[in-house]
Amino acid sequence: MSGLPGLVAVDLEAYARAANARIRYEALDAGESGYTVSKGTGFVITVSSDESPERQRFTVCHEIAHIILELPSVHGELPSWSFAKRDLNEVWCDIFASELLMPYQHFMQKIPEGDPSVESIETLAQAFGASFPAAASRYASLVSFPCAYVTMDREVVRYAGPNAALRRKGIRMAMKCPIPPGSVAKRLRTAGEPGTAIDQVAQDVWLENCEGGYDLWELSRHYRKHDQTISLLWCSEEELPRGEVDRFNRRLSDDEGGLEELTGVLTWEKHGRRR
Ligand SMILES: [Zn+2]
């Protein structure tokens, strides 16, 4: 760990040593972040020196993931904006890398109180030497309230991850589809300017299996250079359907509401009014 106050950036050299790897930095082809080759009894991780320091740190962790998890690399077979599914090895290595770069206990201690904001994500990103998108993704997965993280390449939603609080309610999100109309992300990308915006959108813009009439907050940032956009989505627990779902995605009733047995008597109460 760094000795600077407030900084918890992990020591990548220590990680590399633990994986029996050496890190070197050199200019690589555009779009190539890094690769690993075995050498003698260990490994050499080569990282693109042209990318941002945050991106380089993520790449080192991603390559260490390939070594530790013994998953062969499947880089560069598909353009990143493709509708096609990204190779699972790469997805797993990204998740592993995120956990190396932003270790659970340290990250939980650093999550600011209150609603998500640009400032809170930037503070986390700086503290861990991570990019804004990487910190936003980790944030979404670890907070206890309903939250999701979405990455978009060009006009396509490449990854959408509802966190545990959303999944418990049976909420799903579409992927490999165009960026939904009505979203902040769509508006930012259409404007064609790099920038960040926060606004409220209807839940069904992004979420499947939710109930109509409720809103969701969306914090979106557009990166013009590579035409990439990310969104952080969240709402309060009270703004979601009551009751959890079972493994067949059937809603279970709970003490306060949810589905009740049919009695033959029509009621018009919506879950949001039952307190
Ligand atoms: Zn990889």
mmCIF file of C-alpha atoms and ligand atoms in Angstrom:
data_model
loop_
_atom_site.group_PDB
_atom_site.id
_atom_site.type_symbol
_atom_site.label_atom_id
_atom_site.label_comp_id
_atom_site.label_asym_id
_atom_site.label_seq_id
_atom_site.Cartn_x
_atom_site.Cartn_y
_atom_site.Cartn_z
ATOM 1 C CA MET A 1 0.000 0.000 0.000
ATOM 2 C CA SER A 2 1.139 3.524 -0.673
ATOM 3 C CA GLY A 3 2.227 5.645 2.267
ATOM 4 C CA LEU A 4 0.359 8.716 1.023
ATOM 5 C CA PRO A 5 -2.680 9.616 3.134
ATOM 6 C CA GLY A 6 -5.965 8.786 1.436
ATOM 7 C CA LEU A 7 -4.268 6.647 -1.187
ATOM 8 C CA VAL A 8 -4.776 2.935 -1.126
ATOM 9 C CA ALA A 9 -3.335 2.204 -4.569
ATOM 10 C CA VAL A 10 -2.075 -1.356 -4.425
ATOM 11 C CA ASP A 11 1.565 -2.208 -5.193
ATOM 12 C CA LEU A 12 1.485 -3.847 -8.621
ATOM 13 C CA GLU A 13 5.095 -5.005 -8.371
ATOM 14 C CA ALA A 14 4.168 -7.055 -5.305
ATOM 15 C CA TYR A 15 1.288 -8.655 -7.199
ATOM 16 C CA ALA A 16 3.575 -9.420 -10.138
ATOM 17 C CA ARG A 17 6.190 -11.010 -7.871
ATOM 18 C CA ALA A 18 3.490 -13.164 -6.295
ATOM 19 C CA ALA A 19 2.536 -14.330 -9.802
ATOM 20 C CA ASN A 20 6.194 -14.930 -10.682
ATOM 21 C CA ALA A 21 6.008 -12.247 -13.369
ATOM 22 C CA ARG A 22 8.007 -9.234 -14.446
ATOM 23 C CA ILE A 23 6.331 -6.108 -15.870
ATOM 24 C CA ARG A 24 7.710 -4.145 -18.800
ATOM 25 C CA TYR A 25 6.262 -1.167 -20.622
ATOM 26 C CA GLU A 26 6.572 -0.510 -24.329
ATOM 27 C CA ALA A 27 4.719 0.999 -27.280
ATOM 28 C CA LEU A 28 2.169 -1.484 -28.652
ATOM 29 C CA ASP A 29 -0.209 -1.351 -31.582
ATOM 30 C CA ALA A 30 -3.182 0.945 -31.107
ATOM 31 C CA GLY A 31 -5.955 -0.935 -29.337
ATOM 32 C CA GLU A 32 -3.580 -3.442 -27.738
ATOM 33 C CA SER A 33 -3.349 -2.947 -23.988
ATOM 34 C CA GLY A 34 -0.951 -5.726 -23.064
ATOM 35 C CA TYR A 35 -0.020 -9.378 -23.269
ATOM 36 C CA THR A 36 1.869 -12.048 -21.326
ATOM 37 C CA VAL A 37 4.475 -14.589 -22.415
ATOM 38 C CA SER A 38 6.090 -17.286 -20.313
ATOM 39 C CA LYS A 39 9.810 -16.973 -19.896
ATOM 40 C CA GLY A 40 11.942 -19.573 -18.103
ATOM 41 C CA THR A 41 10.039 -20.518 -14.983
ATOM 42 C CA GLY A 42 8.033 -17.314 -14.885
ATOM 43 C CA PHE A 43 6.238 -14.749 -17.031
ATOM 44 C CA VAL A 44 6.803 -11.381 -18.665
ATOM 45 C CA ILE A 45 3.839 -9.009 -18.784
ATOM 46 C CA THR A 46 4.125 -6.340 -21.482
ATOM 47 C CA VAL A 47 1.935 -3.270 -21.035
ATOM 48 C CA SER A 48 1.230 -0.524 -23.565
ATOM 49 C CA SER A 49 3.143 2.567 -22.491
ATOM 50 C CA ASP A 50 0.813 4.772 -24.559
ATOM 51 C CA GLU A 51 -2.291 4.246 -22.454
ATOM 52 C CA SER A 52 -3.194 6.218 -19.341
ATOM 53 C CA PRO A 53 -1.532 5.230 -16.040
ATOM 54 C CA GLU A 54 -4.934 4.042 -14.734
ATOM 55 C CA ARG A 55 -5.468 1.901 -17.814
ATOM 56 C CA GLN A 56 -1.946 0.478 -17.503
ATOM 57 C CA ARG A 57 -2.592 -0.495 -13.881
ATOM 58 C CA PHE A 58 -5.772 -2.297 -14.905
ATOM 59 C CA THR A 59 -3.943 -4.079 -17.713
ATOM 60 C CA VAL A 60 -1.255 -5.361 -15.328
ATOM 61 C CA CYS A 61 -3.973 -6.783 -13.060
ATOM 62 C CA HIS A 62 -5.816 -8.275 -16.054
ATOM 63 C CA GLU A 63 -2.644 -10.030 -17.231
ATOM 64 C CA ILE A 64 -1.933 -11.298 -13.703
ATOM 65 C CA ALA A 65 -5.461 -12.737 -13.764
ATOM 66 C CA HIS A 66 -4.588 -14.737 -16.902
ATOM 67 C CA ILE A 67 -1.567 -16.184 -15.068
ATOM 68 C CA ILE A 68 -3.279 -16.960 -11.752
ATOM 69 C CA LEU A 69 -6.523 -18.289 -13.229
ATOM 70 C CA GLU A 70 -4.599 -20.123 -15.974
ATOM 71 C CA LEU A 71 -7.006 -18.807 -18.588
ATOM 72 C CA PRO A 72 -5.582 -18.403 -22.083
ATOM 73 C CA SER A 73 -5.869 -14.958 -23.578
ATOM 74 C CA VAL A 74 -8.424 -14.379 -26.344
ATOM 75 C CA HIS A 75 -7.585 -10.755 -27.119
ATOM 76 C CA GLY A 76 -8.315 -8.996 -30.325
ATOM 77 C CA GLU A 77 -10.433 -11.576 -32.100
ATOM 78 C CA LEU A 78 -13.423 -9.282 -32.241
ATOM 79 C CA PRO A 79 -13.641 -5.540 -32.392
ATOM 80 C CA SER A 80 -14.649 -4.343 -28.941
ATOM 81 C CA TRP A 81 -17.818 -2.699 -30.284
ATOM 82 C CA SER A 82 -19.040 -5.936 -31.807
ATOM 83 C CA PHE A 83 -22.506 -7.258 -31.011
ATOM 84 C CA ALA A 84 -20.852 -10.627 -30.521
ATOM 85 C CA LYS A 85 -20.229 -11.889 -27.047
ATOM 86 C CA ARG A 86 -16.870 -11.108 -25.506
ATOM 87 C CA ASP A 87 -14.869 -14.209 -24.672
ATOM 88 C CA LEU A 88 -15.667 -15.405 -21.139
ATOM 89 C CA ASN A 89 -11.970 -15.747 -20.261
ATOM 90 C CA GLU A 90 -11.609 -12.024 -20.826
ATOM 91 C CA VAL A 91 -14.703 -11.192 -18.793
ATOM 92 C CA TRP A 92 -13.438 -13.268 -15.857
ATOM 93 C CA CYS A 93 -9.986 -11.714 -16.060
ATOM 94 C CA ASP A 94 -11.541 -8.230 -15.997
ATOM 95 C CA ILE A 95 -13.520 -9.122 -12.877
ATOM 96 C CA PHE A 96 -10.417 -10.568 -11.218
ATOM 97 C CA ALA A 97 -8.420 -7.472 -12.214
ATOM 98 C CA SER A 98 -11.035 -5.170 -10.730
ATOM 99 C CA GLU A 99 -10.837 -7.055 -7.444
ATOM 100 C CA LEU A 100 -7.037 -6.890 -7.392
ATOM 101 C CA LEU A 101 -6.977 -3.179 -8.141
ATOM 102 C CA MET A 102 -9.764 -2.261 -5.729
ATOM 103 C CA PRO A 103 -9.621 -4.810 -2.899
ATOM 104 C CA TYR A 104 -12.973 -5.397 -1.207
ATOM 105 C CA GLN A 105 -12.210 -4.296 2.359
ATOM 106 C CA HIS A 106 -10.326 -1.141 1.388
ATOM 107 C CA PHE A 107 -12.920 -0.196 -1.180
ATOM 108 C CA MET A 108 -15.833 -0.694 1.252
ATOM 109 C CA GLN A 109 -14.105 1.578 3.766
ATOM 110 C CA LYS A 110 -13.664 4.301 1.160
ATOM 111 C CA ILE A 111 -17.200 4.360 -0.284
ATOM 112 C CA PRO A 112 -18.568 7.802 0.588
ATOM 113 C CA GLU A 113 -21.917 8.114 2.386
ATOM 114 C CA GLY A 114 -24.953 9.240 0.470
ATOM 115 C CA ASP A 115 -26.085 9.092 -3.117
ATOM 116 C CA PRO A 116 -23.626 8.396 -5.935
ATOM 117 C CA SER A 117 -22.045 11.483 -7.475
ATOM 118 C CA VAL A 118 -19.327 12.316 -9.958
ATOM 119 C CA GLU A 119 -17.181 13.465 -7.043
ATOM 120 C CA SER A 120 -17.588 10.247 -5.060
ATOM 121 C CA ILE A 121 -16.605 8.082 -8.040
ATOM 122 C CA GLU A 122 -13.673 10.346 -8.888
ATOM 123 C CA THR A 123 -12.459 10.219 -5.299
ATOM 124 C CA LEU A 124 -12.527 6.413 -5.374
ATOM 125 C CA ALA A 125 -10.809 6.284 -8.768
ATOM 126 C CA GLN A 126 -7.981 8.514 -7.562
ATOM 127 C CA ALA A 127 -7.551 6.679 -4.283
ATOM 128 C CA PHE A 128 -7.114 3.330 -6.057
ATOM 129 C CA GLY A 129 -5.277 4.522 -9.159
ATOM 130 C CA ALA A 130 -8.195 3.234 -11.227
ATOM 131 C CA SER A 131 -10.099 4.750 -14.140
ATOM 132 C CA PHE A 132 -13.475 6.423 -13.617
ATOM 133 C CA PRO A 133 -15.320 3.544 -15.371
ATOM 134 C CA ALA A 134 -13.468 0.880 -13.356
ATOM 135 C CA ALA A 135 -14.277 2.646 -10.074
ATOM 136 C CA ALA A 136 -17.917 3.150 -11.115
ATOM 137 C CA SER A 137 -18.252 -0.548 -11.964
ATOM 138 C CA ARG A 138 -16.758 -1.671 -8.649
ATOM 139 C CA TYR A 139 -18.924 0.844 -6.796
ATOM 140 C CA ALA A 140 -22.128 -0.435 -8.438
ATOM 141 C CA SER A 141 -21.319 -4.044 -7.594
ATOM 142 C CA LEU A 142 -20.565 -3.367 -3.916
ATOM 143 C CA VAL A 143 -23.122 -0.833 -2.655
ATOM 144 C CA SER A 144 -26.097 -2.245 -0.760
ATOM 145 C CA PHE A 145 -28.804 -0.200 -2.534
ATOM 146 C CA PRO A 146 -30.104 -1.040 -6.050
ATOM 147 C CA CYS A 147 -27.417 0.004 -8.535
ATOM 148 C CA ALA A 148 -26.129 -1.072 -11.949
ATOM 149 C CA TYR A 149 -23.229 -0.307 -14.246
ATOM 150 C CA VAL A 150 -23.402 -0.193 -18.055
ATOM 151 C CA THR A 151 -20.665 0.103 -20.694
ATOM 152 C CA MET A 152 -21.471 1.078 -24.248
ATOM 153 C CA ASP A 153 -19.285 0.932 -27.348
ATOM 154 C CA ARG A 154 -20.460 3.094 -30.194
ATOM 155 C CA GLU A 155 -24.244 2.604 -30.266
ATOM 156 C CA VAL A 156 -24.229 -0.791 -28.561
ATOM 157 C CA VAL A 157 -24.744 -1.758 -24.916
ATOM 158 C CA ARG A 158 -21.840 -4.121 -24.412
ATOM 159 C CA TYR A 159 -22.213 -4.919 -20.746
ATOM 160 C CA ALA A 160 -24.954 -4.177 -18.209
ATOM 161 C CA GLY A 161 -24.513 -5.409 -14.647
ATOM 162 C CA PRO A 162 -27.339 -5.112 -12.122
ATOM 163 C CA ASN A 163 -25.996 -5.499 -8.572
ATOM 164 C CA ALA A 164 -27.213 -7.964 -5.938
ATOM 165 C CA ALA A 165 -29.986 -5.659 -4.672
ATOM 166 C CA LEU A 166 -31.476 -5.496 -8.192
ATOM 167 C CA ARG A 167 -30.982 -9.193 -8.986
ATOM 168 C CA ARG A 168 -32.782 -10.195 -5.778
ATOM 169 C CA LYS A 169 -35.855 -8.456 -7.175
ATOM 170 C CA GLY A 170 -35.620 -10.304 -10.475
ATOM 171 C CA ILE A 171 -34.555 -7.159 -12.324
ATOM 172 C CA ARG A 172 -32.695 -7.866 -15.560
ATOM 173 C CA MET A 173 -31.023 -5.658 -18.130
ATOM 174 C CA ALA A 174 -30.699 -6.052 -21.877
ATOM 175 C CA MET A 175 -27.266 -6.306 -23.514
ATOM 176 C CA LYS A 176 -26.024 -6.432 -27.112
ATOM 177 C CA CYS A 177 -28.772 -3.980 -27.999
ATOM 178 C CA PRO A 178 -28.687 -0.352 -29.073
ATOM 179 C CA ILE A 179 -28.336 2.271 -26.329
ATOM 180 C CA PRO A 180 -31.961 2.778 -25.206
ATOM 181 C CA PRO A 181 -33.782 5.920 -26.346
ATOM 182 C CA GLY A 182 -34.629 8.148 -23.414
ATOM 183 C CA SER A 183 -31.415 7.358 -21.553
ATOM 184 C CA VAL A 184 -28.911 10.003 -20.487
ATOM 185 C CA ALA A 185 -26.234 7.967 -22.270
ATOM 186 C CA LYS A 186 -28.110 8.223 -25.555
ATOM 187 C CA ARG A 187 -28.498 11.975 -25.135
ATOM 188 C CA LEU A 188 -24.802 12.495 -24.350
ATOM 189 C CA ARG A 189 -23.642 10.349 -27.251
ATOM 190 C CA THR A 190 -26.025 12.017 -29.683
ATOM 191 C CA ALA A 191 -24.673 15.413 -28.620
ATOM 192 C CA GLY A 192 -21.253 14.082 -29.649
ATOM 193 C CA GLU A 193 -19.411 16.006 -26.966
ATOM 194 C CA PRO A 194 -17.348 14.477 -24.210
ATOM 195 C CA GLY A 195 -19.112 15.126 -20.949
ATOM 196 C CA THR A 196 -20.887 13.924 -17.852
ATOM 197 C CA ALA A 197 -24.549 14.312 -16.931
ATOM 198 C CA ILE A 198 -26.947 13.137 -14.222
ATOM 199 C CA ASP A 199 -30.703 12.943 -14.672
ATOM 200 C CA GLN A 200 -33.762 10.882 -13.810
ATOM 201 C CA VAL A 201 -35.149 8.465 -16.376
ATOM 202 C CA ALA A 202 -38.069 5.995 -16.277
ATOM 203 C CA GLN A 203 -36.968 2.641 -14.855
ATOM 204 C CA ASP A 204 -38.153 0.744 -17.910
ATOM 205 C CA VAL A 205 -35.677 2.639 -20.094
ATOM 206 C CA TRP A 206 -32.987 0.385 -18.617
ATOM 207 C CA LEU A 207 -34.589 -2.285 -16.443
ATOM 208 C CA GLU A 208 -36.663 -5.314 -17.357
ATOM 209 C CA ASN A 209 -39.190 -6.820 -14.987
ATOM 210 C CA CYS A 210 -39.677 -3.574 -13.055
ATOM 211 C CA GLU A 211 -42.968 -1.763 -12.553
ATOM 212 C CA GLY A 212 -44.098 1.234 -14.551
ATOM 213 C CA GLY A 213 -44.210 4.716 -13.155
ATOM 214 C CA TYR A 214 -40.977 4.672 -11.193
ATOM 215 C CA ASP A 215 -37.794 6.529 -11.953
ATOM 216 C CA LEU A 216 -34.119 5.765 -11.756
ATOM 217 C CA TRP A 217 -31.100 8.043 -11.516
ATOM 218 C CA GLU A 218 -28.564 7.826 -14.335
ATOM 219 C CA LEU A 219 -25.049 9.247 -14.171
ATOM 220 C CA SER A 220 -23.471 8.974 -17.596
ATOM 221 C CA ARG A 221 -20.106 9.901 -19.054
ATOM 222 C CA HIS A 222 -19.239 9.903 -22.759
ATOM 223 C CA TYR A 223 -15.691 9.476 -24.081
ATOM 224 C CA ARG A 224 -15.463 10.953 -27.529
ATOM 225 C CA LYS A 225 -12.063 9.569 -28.506
ATOM 226 C CA HIS A 226 -13.074 5.907 -28.605
ATOM 227 C CA ASP A 227 -16.822 6.591 -28.757
ATOM 228 C CA GLN A 228 -17.445 4.884 -25.448
ATOM 229 C CA THR A 229 -20.111 5.731 -22.893
ATOM 230 C CA ILE A 230 -20.695 4.461 -19.382
ATOM 231 C CA SER A 231 -23.689 4.792 -17.085
ATOM 232 C CA LEU A 232 -24.233 4.285 -13.375
ATOM 233 C CA LEU A 233 -27.892 3.653 -12.507
ATOM 234 C CA TRP A 234 -29.519 3.627 -9.101
ATOM 235 C CA CYS A 235 -32.747 4.045 -7.133
ATOM 236 C CA SER A 236 -33.963 3.377 -3.609
ATOM 237 C CA GLU A 237 -35.213 -0.013 -2.445
ATOM 238 C CA GLU A 238 -38.739 1.454 -2.048
ATOM 239 C CA GLU A 239 -38.876 2.264 -5.746
ATOM 240 C CA LEU A 240 -38.579 -1.397 -6.755
ATOM 241 C CA PRO A 241 -41.200 -4.158 -6.742
ATOM 242 C CA ARG A 242 -41.820 -5.627 -3.289
ATOM 243 C CA GLY A 243 -40.816 -9.181 -2.559
ATOM 244 C CA GLU A 244 -37.864 -11.142 -3.859
ATOM 245 C CA VAL A 245 -37.822 -13.722 -6.622
ATOM 246 C CA ASP A 246 -36.983 -17.400 -6.444
ATOM 247 C CA ARG A 247 -34.574 -19.161 -8.782
ATOM 248 C CA PHE A 248 -37.325 -19.470 -11.382
ATOM 249 C CA ASN A 249 -37.774 -15.701 -11.253
ATOM 250 C CA ARG A 250 -41.194 -16.058 -9.599
ATOM 251 C CA ARG A 251 -41.921 -13.248 -7.195
ATOM 252 C CA LEU A 252 -42.203 -14.340 -3.571
ATOM 253 C CA SER A 253 -44.504 -12.457 -1.261
ATOM 254 C CA ASP A 254 -43.014 -10.838 1.797
ATOM 255 C CA ASP A 255 -44.449 -9.476 5.028
ATOM 256 C CA GLU A 256 -45.152 -6.052 3.719
ATOM 257 C CA GLY A 257 -46.672 -6.757 0.358
ATOM 258 C CA GLY A 258 -45.753 -8.630 -2.767
ATOM 259 C CA LEU A 259 -48.196 -11.025 -4.351
ATOM 260 C CA GLU A 260 -51.081 -12.141 -2.218
ATOM 261 C CA GLU A 261 -53.397 -15.081 -2.684
ATOM 262 C CA LEU A 262 -56.293 -14.409 -4.983
ATOM 263 C CA THR A 263 -59.475 -13.822 -2.969
ATOM 264 C CA GLY A 264 -61.835 -12.920 -5.765
ATOM 265 C CA VAL A 265 -61.934 -9.337 -4.470
ATOM 266 C CA LEU A 266 -60.237 -6.781 -6.652
ATOM 267 C CA THR A 267 -57.956 -4.330 -4.949
ATOM 268 C CA TRP A 268 -56.257 -1.400 -6.569
ATOM 269 C CA GLU A 269 -53.446 -0.917 -4.127
ATOM 270 C CA LYS A 270 -50.057 -0.523 -5.703
ATOM 271 C CA HIS A 271 -47.010 -1.619 -3.773
ATOM 272 C CA GLY A 272 -45.689 1.919 -3.511
ATOM 273 C CA ARG A 273 -48.609 3.073 -1.400
ATOM 274 C CA ARG A 274 -48.421 0.327 1.154
ATOM 275 C CA ARG A 275 -46.390 1.503 4.073
HETATM 276 ZN ZN ZN B 1 -7.015 -10.845 -21.544
#
